[in-house]
Amino acid sequence: MLARRITYSLVLTIILLSFGTIYFHHLEDWSYVDAFYFSSMTLTTVGYGDLVPTHTSTKIITPFYAVFGIAIMLYLIGTVIGHYVQRQEKYFEHIVSVLEEPWNKRKKK
């Protein structure tokens, strides 16, 4: 289940980056590298400001792209962090059970 959520969020991120790259390449007439750079900087909220939308349509679409993309990026980050937290919880549960085992044997006597 967790692997499926991670895969799902990675695929969504790749689709969104691809869409942004193609969209900004065609409408802003940027190179694919510049369009990918702008898309990734927008989704990660870095926004250096060296590339900015100049056409009216991209000025309208970019905030929606950013909000939707940031939500997907947060979902991806939350899913990955959730995976590691879950692993740590299992590890600590194992440690506690190992430490409690001698105590439980001693109580039974």
Short mmCIF file of N, CA and C in Angstrom, two decimals, residues 19-68:
data_model
loop_
_atom_site.label_atom_id
_atom_site.label_comp_id
_atom_site.label_asym_id
_atom_site.label_seq_id
_atom_site.Cartn_x
_atom_site.Cartn_y
_atom_site.Cartn_z
N PHE A 19 4.39 18.27 -17.87
CA PHE A 19 3.39 19.22 -18.36
C PHE A 19 3.93 20.65 -18.28
N GLY A 20 4.50 21.02 -17.15
CA GLY A 20 5.04 22.37 -16.98
C GLY A 20 6.15 22.66 -17.97
N THR A 21 7.03 21.70 -18.16
CA THR A 21 8.14 21.89 -19.09
C THR A 21 7.63 22.13 -20.51
N ILE A 22 6.72 21.29 -20.97
CA ILE A 22 6.19 21.44 -22.32
C ILE A 22 5.37 22.73 -22.45
N TYR A 23 4.55 23.00 -21.45
CA TYR A 23 3.70 24.19 -21.48
C TYR A 23 4.54 25.47 -21.54
N PHE A 24 5.51 25.60 -20.64
CA PHE A 24 6.32 26.82 -20.62
C PHE A 24 7.27 26.90 -21.81
N HIS A 25 7.68 25.76 -22.32
CA HIS A 25 8.52 25.76 -23.52
C HIS A 25 7.76 26.37 -24.71
N HIS A 26 6.52 25.95 -24.88
CA HIS A 26 5.76 26.41 -26.04
C HIS A 26 5.22 27.83 -25.87
N LEU A 27 4.68 28.14 -24.71
CA LEU A 27 4.05 29.46 -24.56
C LEU A 27 5.05 30.58 -24.29
N GLU A 28 6.11 30.29 -23.55
CA GLU A 28 7.09 31.33 -23.24
C GLU A 28 8.28 31.30 -24.20
N ASP A 29 8.31 30.30 -25.06
CA ASP A 29 9.40 30.13 -26.02
C ASP A 29 10.76 29.99 -25.33
N TRP A 30 10.74 29.26 -24.20
CA TRP A 30 11.98 28.95 -23.49
C TRP A 30 12.51 27.62 -24.00
N SER A 31 13.80 27.38 -23.79
CA SER A 31 14.35 26.06 -24.10
C SER A 31 13.75 25.05 -23.13
N TYR A 32 13.86 23.78 -23.47
CA TYR A 32 13.33 22.75 -22.58
C TYR A 32 14.04 22.78 -21.22
N VAL A 33 15.32 23.07 -21.24
CA VAL A 33 16.07 23.14 -19.98
C VAL A 33 15.55 24.28 -19.12
N ASP A 34 15.36 25.45 -19.72
CA ASP A 34 14.83 26.59 -18.97
C ASP A 34 13.41 26.33 -18.48
N ALA A 35 12.60 25.71 -19.31
CA ALA A 35 11.22 25.41 -18.92
C ALA A 35 11.19 24.40 -17.78
N PHE A 36 12.05 23.38 -17.86
CA PHE A 36 12.12 22.40 -16.77
C PHE A 36 12.63 23.06 -15.49
N TYR A 37 13.63 23.91 -15.64
CA TYR A 37 14.18 24.64 -14.50
C TYR A 37 13.09 25.49 -13.83
N PHE A 38 12.34 26.24 -14.63
CA PHE A 38 11.27 27.07 -14.08
C PHE A 38 10.20 26.21 -13.41
N SER A 39 9.83 25.10 -14.05
CA SER A 39 8.81 24.21 -13.49
C SER A 39 9.26 23.64 -12.15
N SER A 40 10.48 23.15 -12.10
CA SER A 40 10.96 22.55 -10.85
C SER A 40 11.16 23.59 -9.76
N MET A 41 11.61 24.78 -10.11
CA MET A 41 11.77 25.85 -9.11
C MET A 41 10.41 26.31 -8.59
N THR A 42 9.41 26.29 -9.46
CA THR A 42 8.06 26.67 -9.04
C THR A 42 7.48 25.64 -8.10
N LEU A 43 7.64 24.35 -8.42
CA LEU A 43 7.08 23.29 -7.59
C LEU A 43 7.78 23.16 -6.24
N THR A 44 9.04 23.53 -6.19
CA THR A 44 9.77 23.44 -4.91
C THR A 44 9.74 24.76 -4.15
N THR A 45 9.02 25.73 -4.65
CA THR A 45 8.83 27.05 -4.05
C THR A 45 10.12 27.84 -3.89
N VAL A 46 11.16 27.50 -4.65
CA VAL A 46 12.41 28.24 -4.57
C VAL A 46 12.24 29.58 -5.27
N GLY A 47 11.87 29.56 -6.54
CA GLY A 47 11.57 30.77 -7.28
C GLY A 47 12.64 31.84 -7.22
N TYR A 48 13.76 31.61 -7.88
CA TYR A 48 14.85 32.59 -7.87
C TYR A 48 14.48 33.89 -8.55
N GLY A 49 13.56 33.86 -9.49
CA GLY A 49 13.14 35.07 -10.18
C GLY A 49 13.92 35.38 -11.44
N ASP A 50 14.82 34.49 -11.82
CA ASP A 50 15.58 34.74 -13.05
C ASP A 50 14.75 34.46 -14.30
N LEU A 51 13.77 33.60 -14.20
CA LEU A 51 12.80 33.38 -15.28
C LEU A 51 11.42 33.72 -14.74
N VAL A 52 10.70 34.54 -15.46
CA VAL A 52 9.34 34.90 -15.06
C VAL A 52 8.42 34.82 -16.27
N PRO A 53 7.17 34.43 -16.06
CA PRO A 53 6.22 34.38 -17.17
C PRO A 53 5.97 35.79 -17.72
N THR A 54 5.88 35.90 -19.03
CA THR A 54 5.64 37.20 -19.66
C THR A 54 4.31 37.26 -20.38
N HIS A 55 3.78 36.12 -20.81
CA HIS A 55 2.50 36.09 -21.51
C HIS A 55 1.35 36.08 -20.50
N THR A 56 0.25 36.66 -20.88
CA THR A 56 -0.91 36.75 -19.99
C THR A 56 -1.40 35.36 -19.60
N SER A 57 -1.46 34.44 -20.55
CA SER A 57 -1.98 33.10 -20.24
C SER A 57 -1.09 32.38 -19.23
N THR A 58 0.22 32.50 -19.37
CA THR A 58 1.10 31.83 -18.40
C THR A 58 1.08 32.53 -17.05
N LYS A 59 0.83 33.82 -17.04
CA LYS A 59 0.69 34.53 -15.76
C LYS A 59 -0.56 34.07 -15.02
N ILE A 60 -1.57 33.68 -15.76
CA ILE A 60 -2.81 33.19 -15.14
C ILE A 60 -2.64 31.74 -14.69
N ILE A 61 -2.02 30.92 -15.51
CA ILE A 61 -1.89 29.49 -15.23
C ILE A 61 -0.85 29.20 -14.14
N THR A 62 0.23 29.96 -14.09
CA THR A 62 1.34 29.66 -13.19
C THR A 62 0.94 29.56 -11.72
N PRO A 63 0.12 30.46 -11.17
CA PRO A 63 -0.27 30.30 -9.76
C PRO A 63 -1.04 29.00 -9.50
N PHE A 64 -1.91 28.62 -10.43
CA PHE A 64 -2.64 27.36 -10.28
C PHE A 64 -1.69 26.17 -10.38
N TYR A 65 -0.76 26.27 -11.30
CA TYR A 65 0.27 25.23 -11.46
C TYR A 65 1.08 25.10 -10.16
N ALA A 66 1.43 26.23 -9.59
CA ALA A 66 2.23 26.23 -8.36
C ALA A 66 1.45 25.61 -7.20
N VAL A 67 0.22 26.03 -7.01
CA VAL A 67 -0.58 25.51 -5.88
C VAL A 67 -0.81 24.01 -6.03
N PHE A 68 -1.21 23.58 -7.21
CA PHE A 68 -1.45 22.16 -7.44
C PHE A 68 -0.15 21.37 -7.31
#
